Amino acid sequence: MKKIKWGILGLGKIAGKFATGLKDVEGAELYAVASRSKDKAEAFAKEHKATKLFSSYQAMLEDKELEVVYIATPHVFHHQQSLLCLDHKKAVLCEKPFAMNKKQVEEMIAKAKKENIFLMEAMWTQFLPHFQFVLDQIKSKKYGEIKNLKADFGFPAPVDLDKRLYNKNLGGGSLLDIGIYPIFMAMSTLGIPEKIQATAKFHQSGIDEETNMIFEYKNGVEAELNSSIVRQTPTQAVIQFEKATIILNTRFHEPTNIRIQTPAGEEIKEFEVHSNGYNFEAQHVQKMLLEGKTESSEMTFEKSLQLIDLLDKVRYRIGLKY
Ligand SMILES: NC(=O)c1ccc[n+]([C@@H]2O[C@H](COP(=O)([O-])OP(=O)(O)OC[C@H]3O[C@@H](n4cnc5c(N)ncnc54)[C@H](OP(=O)(O)O)[C@@H]3O)[C@@H](O)[C@H]2O)c1
């Protein structure tokens, strides 16, 4: 089997988790890692056994053998760095949120289409077995229609104005970082809402500490969604159907189990996950690349456009400008 040569751009927290997941992907080689710091690149390359290391992102992109780049930098850099990778004819898997607004995402997609190169948003939840199972239940209408959804994601993050979560210049705040998951849950299960209500509490740095949203759909169906970086919340998703309630247990966006409650009782469903869950999205990218695809069949351009459009709309309602 031909090995696909991966590179990681930006060696922060998620980069380490992705590199761990990649070890579980058949046919994947962690070929290159790039950091702004040589020491960091050396340490990361040693820990994750990368073939090559670079102390500049640009230098890594100039490597002729590198095939696909995983972008793991703060949100504000995703747009420009995706374009840069595509300019260098490298396929791209870019962390969520794909970019800061819809216009940027449109530009990235247009560029990928023009260059005929693969581009995908790293919305890893899409590829997790429990999530796929829930989507299948919805599609089969086994439990009838969805009546209501509640999804939240909250944890108390230490206030540190230098770190990306509290730093507005790095795209900080709860909505773009973790609110994206409850929104993705609503979008995947109920589709595009007819109306959006949203309120937020802001930190003095200008980032949203907490955002509360209600998405309204036809027939009075609602999704209550929230994100917080100031308090612990259950971080689960509860989907109420006509004939059952499915609970994606904490933390619902990562590998987890689910509970199915019906009048007959409660069933707990477990899912087999060998690695940390980041392997699934990487495995999918490999499959797409080997099939010569330039767009994911799962995390499509349309989905990414819908997702960023919802984030833009919520931001407009709460008055969050970057
Ligand atoms: N899918 C998931 O489960 C998940 C989880 C967490 C985060 N994320 C996403 O991944 C992205 C990175 O998050 P993270 O938690 O890994 O962040 P992080 O720990 O702060 O790491 C970000 C990395 O980006 C690079 N970078 C480049 N320019 C930077 C700048 N001006 N300031 C700070 N860092 C800069 C740095 O790498 P070098 O110093 O090596 O150049 C840094 O280590 C975010 O967009 C986030 O939404 C996804």
Coordinates of C-alpha atoms and ligand atoms in Angstrom, one line a residue:
M1 CA 0.0 0.0 0.0
K2 CA 1.3 3.4 -0.9
K3 CA 2.1 5.5 2.2
I4 CA 0.6 9.0 2.3
K5 CA 3.0 11.6 3.5
W6 CA 1.4 13.9 6.1
G7 CA 2.7 17.1 7.5
I8 CA 1.5 19.0 10.6
L9 CA 1.6 22.8 10.6
G10 CA 1.7 24.3 14.1
L11 CA 2.7 22.1 16.9
G12 CA 0.3 23.0 19.8
K13 CA -2.1 20.9 21.9
I14 CA -4.3 19.4 19.1
A15 CA -1.3 18.7 16.9
G16 CA -0.1 16.2 19.5
K17 CA -3.4 14.5 19.7
F18 CA -3.7 14.3 15.9
A19 CA -0.2 12.8 15.6
T20 CA -1.2 10.2 18.2
G21 CA -4.3 9.4 16.2
L22 CA -2.4 9.2 12.9
K23 CA -0.2 6.4 14.3
D24 CA -3.4 4.2 14.1
V25 CA -4.0 5.0 10.5
E26 CA -2.9 2.3 8.1
G27 CA -0.8 3.7 5.2
A28 CA -0.1 7.1 6.9
E29 CA 3.3 8.4 7.5
L30 CA 4.0 11.4 9.7
Y31 CA 6.5 12.7 7.2
A32 CA 7.0 16.3 8.4
V33 CA 6.2 18.7 11.2
A34 CA 6.6 22.4 11.2
S35 CA 6.8 24.9 14.1
R36 CA 7.9 28.5 14.4
S37 CA 10.3 27.2 16.9
K38 CA 13.1 24.7 16.1
D39 CA 13.3 23.3 19.6
K40 CA 9.6 22.6 19.5
A41 CA 9.8 21.0 16.1
E42 CA 12.7 18.8 17.3
A43 CA 10.9 17.7 20.4
F44 CA 7.6 17.0 18.6
A45 CA 9.4 15.1 15.8
K46 CA 11.2 13.0 18.3
E47 CA 8.1 12.2 20.3
H48 CA 6.0 11.3 17.3
K49 CA 8.7 9.9 15.1
A50 CA 8.3 12.4 12.3
T51 CA 10.7 11.8 9.3
K52 CA 11.5 15.5 8.8
L53 CA 11.2 18.7 10.9
F54 CA 11.1 22.3 9.9
S55 CA 11.4 25.5 11.8
S56 CA 9.2 27.4 9.4
Y57 CA 5.8 26.6 7.9
Q58 CA 6.9 27.9 4.5
A59 CA 10.0 25.6 4.4
M60 CA 7.8 22.5 5.1
L61 CA 5.4 23.5 2.2
E62 CA 8.4 23.7 -0.2
D63 CA 9.2 20.0 0.4
K64 CA 8.4 18.2 -2.8
E65 CA 7.4 14.9 -1.2
L66 CA 4.9 16.2 1.3
E67 CA 1.3 15.4 0.2
V68 CA -1.2 16.5 2.8
V69 CA -1.0 19.1 5.5
Y70 CA -3.0 19.1 8.8
I71 CA -3.4 22.8 9.9
A72 CA -3.4 23.0 13.7
T73 CA -3.0 26.7 14.4
P74 CA -5.4 29.2 16.0
H75 CA -8.6 30.0 13.9
V76 CA -7.4 33.3 12.6
F77 CA -4.6 31.7 10.5
H78 CA -6.7 28.9 8.9
H79 CA -7.8 30.9 5.9
Q80 CA -4.4 32.2 4.9
Q81 CA -2.5 29.0 5.7
S82 CA -5.0 26.9 3.7
L83 CA -4.5 29.1 0.7
L84 CA -0.8 28.8 1.2
C85 CA -0.9 25.0 1.3
L86 CA -3.1 24.9 -1.8
D87 CA -0.6 27.3 -3.6
H88 CA 2.0 24.7 -2.9
K89 CA -0.2 22.0 -4.3
K90 CA -0.6 20.3 -0.9
A91 CA -3.9 18.7 0.1
V92 CA -5.3 20.3 3.3
L93 CA -7.1 19.1 6.4
C94 CA -7.7 22.2 8.4
E95 CA -8.9 22.4 12.0
K96 CA -12.3 23.8 12.9
P97 CA -13.6 26.5 12.6
F98 CA -12.5 26.3 8.9
A99 CA -12.0 30.1 9.0
M100 CA -13.3 33.2 10.7
N101 CA -16.2 33.9 8.4
K102 CA -18.1 32.6 5.4
K103 CA -16.3 34.8 2.9
Q104 CA -13.0 33.3 3.9
V105 CA -14.4 29.7 3.6
E106 CA -15.7 30.6 0.2
E107 CA -12.3 31.7 -0.9
M108 CA -10.7 28.6 0.4
I109 CA -13.1 26.4 -1.4
A110 CA -12.8 28.4 -4.7
K111 CA -9.0 28.0 -4.5
A112 CA -9.2 24.2 -3.8
K113 CA -11.5 23.9 -6.8
K114 CA -9.3 26.0 -9.0
E115 CA -6.1 24.1 -8.1
N116 CA -8.1 20.8 -8.1
I117 CA -6.6 19.9 -4.7
F118 CA -8.3 18.2 -1.7
L119 CA -9.5 20.4 1.1
M120 CA -11.5 19.5 4.2
E121 CA -12.5 21.0 7.5
A122 CA -11.3 18.7 10.4
M123 CA -14.7 18.3 12.0
W124 CA -13.7 15.0 13.6
T125 CA -17.1 14.3 15.2
Q126 CA -18.5 13.6 11.7
F127 CA -16.4 10.5 11.5
L128 CA -16.9 9.0 14.9
P129 CA -18.8 5.7 15.2
H130 CA -21.3 6.8 17.8
F131 CA -22.2 9.9 15.8
Q132 CA -22.6 7.9 12.6
F133 CA -24.9 5.5 14.5
V134 CA -27.1 8.4 15.7
L135 CA -27.3 9.8 12.2
D136 CA -28.4 6.3 11.0
Q137 CA -31.1 6.2 13.6
I138 CA -32.4 9.6 12.5
K139 CA -32.4 8.6 8.8
S140 CA -34.2 5.3 9.5
K141 CA -36.9 7.2 11.4
K142 CA -36.9 4.2 13.8
Y143 CA -37.9 6.5 16.7
G144 CA -40.0 8.9 14.7
E145 CA -39.3 12.6 14.1
I146 CA -37.0 14.7 16.4
K147 CA -39.0 16.9 18.8
N148 CA -36.2 18.7 20.5
L149 CA -32.5 18.8 20.9
K150 CA -30.3 20.1 23.7
A151 CA -26.6 20.3 23.2
D152 CA -24.0 22.1 25.3
F153 CA -20.2 22.3 25.7
G154 CA -18.8 24.1 28.7
F155 CA -15.7 24.0 30.9
P156 CA -13.9 26.6 33.0
A157 CA -10.8 27.7 31.1
P158 CA -8.1 29.5 33.1
V159 CA -8.1 33.2 32.2
D160 CA -4.9 33.8 30.3
L161 CA -5.0 36.7 27.9
D162 CA -1.9 35.4 26.0
K163 CA -3.5 32.0 25.2
R164 CA -5.8 31.7 22.2
L165 CA -9.1 31.2 24.1
Y166 CA -9.1 34.6 25.8
N167 CA -7.2 36.4 23.0
K168 CA -9.5 38.1 20.5
N169 CA -6.7 38.6 18.0
L170 CA -6.3 34.8 17.8
G171 CA -10.1 34.4 17.4
G172 CA -10.7 33.6 21.0
G173 CA -14.1 32.9 22.8
S174 CA -16.4 30.0 23.4
L175 CA -18.5 30.2 20.2
L176 CA -15.9 29.5 17.6
D177 CA -13.9 27.1 19.7
I178 CA -16.5 24.9 21.3
G179 CA -20.0 26.3 20.4
I180 CA -19.3 25.0 16.9
Y181 CA -19.9 21.5 18.2
P182 CA -23.5 22.0 19.5
I183 CA -24.2 23.9 16.3
F184 CA -22.8 21.1 14.2
M185 CA -25.0 18.7 16.2
A186 CA -28.1 20.7 15.4
M187 CA -27.1 21.1 11.8
S188 CA -26.5 17.4 11.4
T189 CA -29.7 16.2 13.1
L190 CA -32.2 19.0 12.3
G191 CA -30.7 20.9 9.4
I192 CA -30.8 24.6 8.9
P193 CA -33.1 26.5 11.3
E194 CA -35.8 28.9 10.2
K195 CA -34.9 31.4 13.0
I196 CA -31.9 31.9 15.4
Q197 CA -32.0 33.6 18.7
A198 CA -28.7 34.1 20.6
T199 CA -27.4 35.9 23.6
A200 CA -23.9 36.1 25.1
K201 CA -21.8 37.2 28.0
F202 CA -18.5 38.9 27.2
H203 CA -15.2 39.1 28.9
Q204 CA -13.5 42.5 29.1
S205 CA -11.1 41.2 26.4
G206 CA -14.0 41.2 24.0
I207 CA -14.3 37.5 23.6
D208 CA -17.6 35.7 24.3
E209 CA -17.3 33.7 27.6
E210 CA -20.6 32.1 27.1
T211 CA -23.1 31.9 24.3
N212 CA -26.7 30.7 24.5
M213 CA -28.6 29.9 21.3
I214 CA -32.1 28.7 20.3
F215 CA -32.5 27.4 16.8
E216 CA -36.1 27.2 15.7
Y217 CA -37.4 24.8 13.1
K218 CA -40.8 23.9 11.6
N219 CA -43.6 22.6 13.8
G220 CA -42.2 24.2 17.0
V221 CA -39.1 22.0 17.0
E222 CA -36.2 23.7 18.9
A223 CA -32.6 23.2 19.5
E224 CA -31.2 24.7 22.7
L225 CA -27.5 25.1 22.4
N226 CA -24.8 26.7 24.5
S227 CA -21.1 27.1 24.9
S228 CA -19.1 28.3 27.9
I229 CA -15.5 28.8 28.9
V230 CA -16.4 29.9 32.4
R231 CA -18.4 27.0 33.8
Q232 CA -18.6 23.2 33.6
T233 CA -21.7 22.1 31.8
P234 CA -22.8 18.5 31.1
T235 CA -21.3 18.6 27.5
Q236 CA -23.8 16.1 26.3
A237 CA -26.4 16.1 23.5
V238 CA -30.0 15.0 24.2
I239 CA -32.2 14.2 21.2
Q240 CA -35.8 13.8 22.0
F241 CA -37.7 11.8 19.4
E242 CA -41.4 10.9 19.2
K243 CA -40.7 7.4 20.5
A244 CA -37.3 7.6 22.3
T245 CA -34.7 9.9 23.7
I246 CA -31.1 9.4 22.6
I247 CA -28.4 10.8 24.9
L248 CA -24.8 11.2 23.5
N249 CA -23.0 11.1 26.8
T250 CA -20.3 13.5 27.8
R251 CA -18.3 14.6 25.9
F252 CA -20.7 14.1 23.0
H253 CA -18.3 15.5 20.4
E254 CA -15.6 12.9 21.0
P255 CA -15.6 9.1 21.2
T256 CA -18.3 8.2 23.7
N257 CA -21.2 5.9 24.3
I258 CA -24.9 6.7 24.0
R259 CA -28.1 5.9 25.9
I260 CA -31.3 5.1 24.2
Q261 CA -34.3 5.6 26.5
T262 CA -37.7 4.2 25.4
P263 CA -40.8 3.3 27.5
A264 CA -39.4 -0.2 27.6
G265 CA -36.2 0.9 29.5
E266 CA -32.7 2.2 28.8
E267 CA -30.1 0.7 26.6
I268 CA -26.5 1.7 26.7
K269 CA -24.6 1.4 23.4
E270 CA -20.9 1.2 23.3
F271 CA -18.7 1.8 20.3
E272 CA -15.3 0.3 19.5
V273 CA -12.6 2.9 19.3
H274 CA -9.0 1.8 19.3
S275 CA -7.2 5.1 19.2
N276 CA -8.1 8.6 20.4
G277 CA -10.7 9.2 17.7
Y278 CA -8.6 11.6 15.5
N279 CA -7.7 8.5 13.4
F280 CA -11.1 8.3 11.8
E281 CA -11.0 11.7 10.1
A282 CA -7.4 11.0 9.0
Q283 CA -8.4 7.6 7.7
H284 CA -11.2 9.3 5.7
V285 CA -8.8 11.8 4.2
Q286 CA -6.4 9.0 3.2
K287 CA -9.3 7.2 1.4
M288 CA -10.3 10.4 -0.4
L289 CA -6.8 11.0 -1.5
L290 CA -6.2 7.4 -2.7
E291 CA -9.5 7.7 -4.7
G292 CA -8.3 10.9 -6.3
K293 CA -11.1 13.0 -4.7
T294 CA -10.7 16.7 -4.2
E295 CA -13.7 17.1 -1.9
S296 CA -14.8 14.9 1.0
S297 CA -17.9 12.8 0.5
E298 CA -18.7 13.2 4.2
M299 CA -17.5 16.6 5.4
T300 CA -18.5 18.3 2.2
F301 CA -17.9 21.9 1.1
E302 CA -21.7 22.5 1.5
K303 CA -21.5 21.4 5.2
S304 CA -18.6 23.6 5.9
L305 CA -20.4 26.5 4.3
Q306 CA -23.6 25.9 6.2
L307 CA -21.6 25.6 9.5
I308 CA -19.7 28.8 9.0
D309 CA -22.9 30.6 7.9
L310 CA -24.6 29.5 11.2
L311 CA -21.6 30.8 13.2
D312 CA -21.7 34.1 11.3
K313 CA -25.4 34.4 12.0
V314 CA -25.0 33.7 15.7
R315 CA -22.1 36.2 15.9
Y316 CA -24.2 38.8 14.2
R317 CA -27.0 38.3 16.8
I318 CA -24.7 38.6 19.8
G319 CA -22.6 41.4 18.3
L320 CA -19.3 39.5 18.2
K321 CA -17.0 41.1 15.6
Y322 CA -13.4 40.1 15.0
Ligands
LIG1 N1 -10.7 18.9 16.8 C1 -10.5 19.1 18.0 O1 -10.8 18.3 18.9 C2 -9.8 20.4 18.5 C3 -9.3 20.4 19.8 C4 -8.6 21.6 20.2 C5 -8.4 22.6 19.3 N2 -8.8 22.5 18.0 C6 -8.6 23.5 17.0 O2 -7.2 23.5 16.6 C7 -6.7 24.8 16.5 C8 -5.5 24.9 17.5 O3 -5.9 24.7 18.8 P1 -4.8 24.2 19.9 O4 -5.6 24.0 21.2 O5 -4.0 23.2 19.5 O6 -4.0 25.6 20.1 P2 -2.6 25.8 20.7 O7 -2.3 24.8 21.7 O8 -2.5 27.2 21.1 O9 -1.6 25.6 19.5 C9 -1.7 26.4 18.3 C10 -0.4 26.3 17.6 O10 -0.5 27.2 16.5 C11 0.8 27.8 16.2 N3 0.7 29.2 16.0 C12 1.1 29.9 14.9 N4 0.9 31.2 15.1 C13 0.6 31.4 16.4 C14 0.3 32.6 17.2 N5 0.4 33.8 16.7 N6 -0.1 32.4 18.4 C15 -0.3 31.2 18.9 N7 0.0 30.0 18.2 C16 0.4 30.1 17.0 C17 1.7 27.4 17.4 O11 2.6 26.4 16.9 P3 4.2 26.6 16.7 O12 4.6 27.4 17.9 O13 4.6 25.2 16.7 O14 4.4 27.3 15.4 C18 0.8 26.9 18.4 O15 1.4 25.9 19.2 C19 -7.8 25.8 16.9 O16 -8.3 26.3 15.7 C20 -8.9 24.9 17.5 O17 -10.2 25.3 17.3 C21 -9.5 21.4 17.6

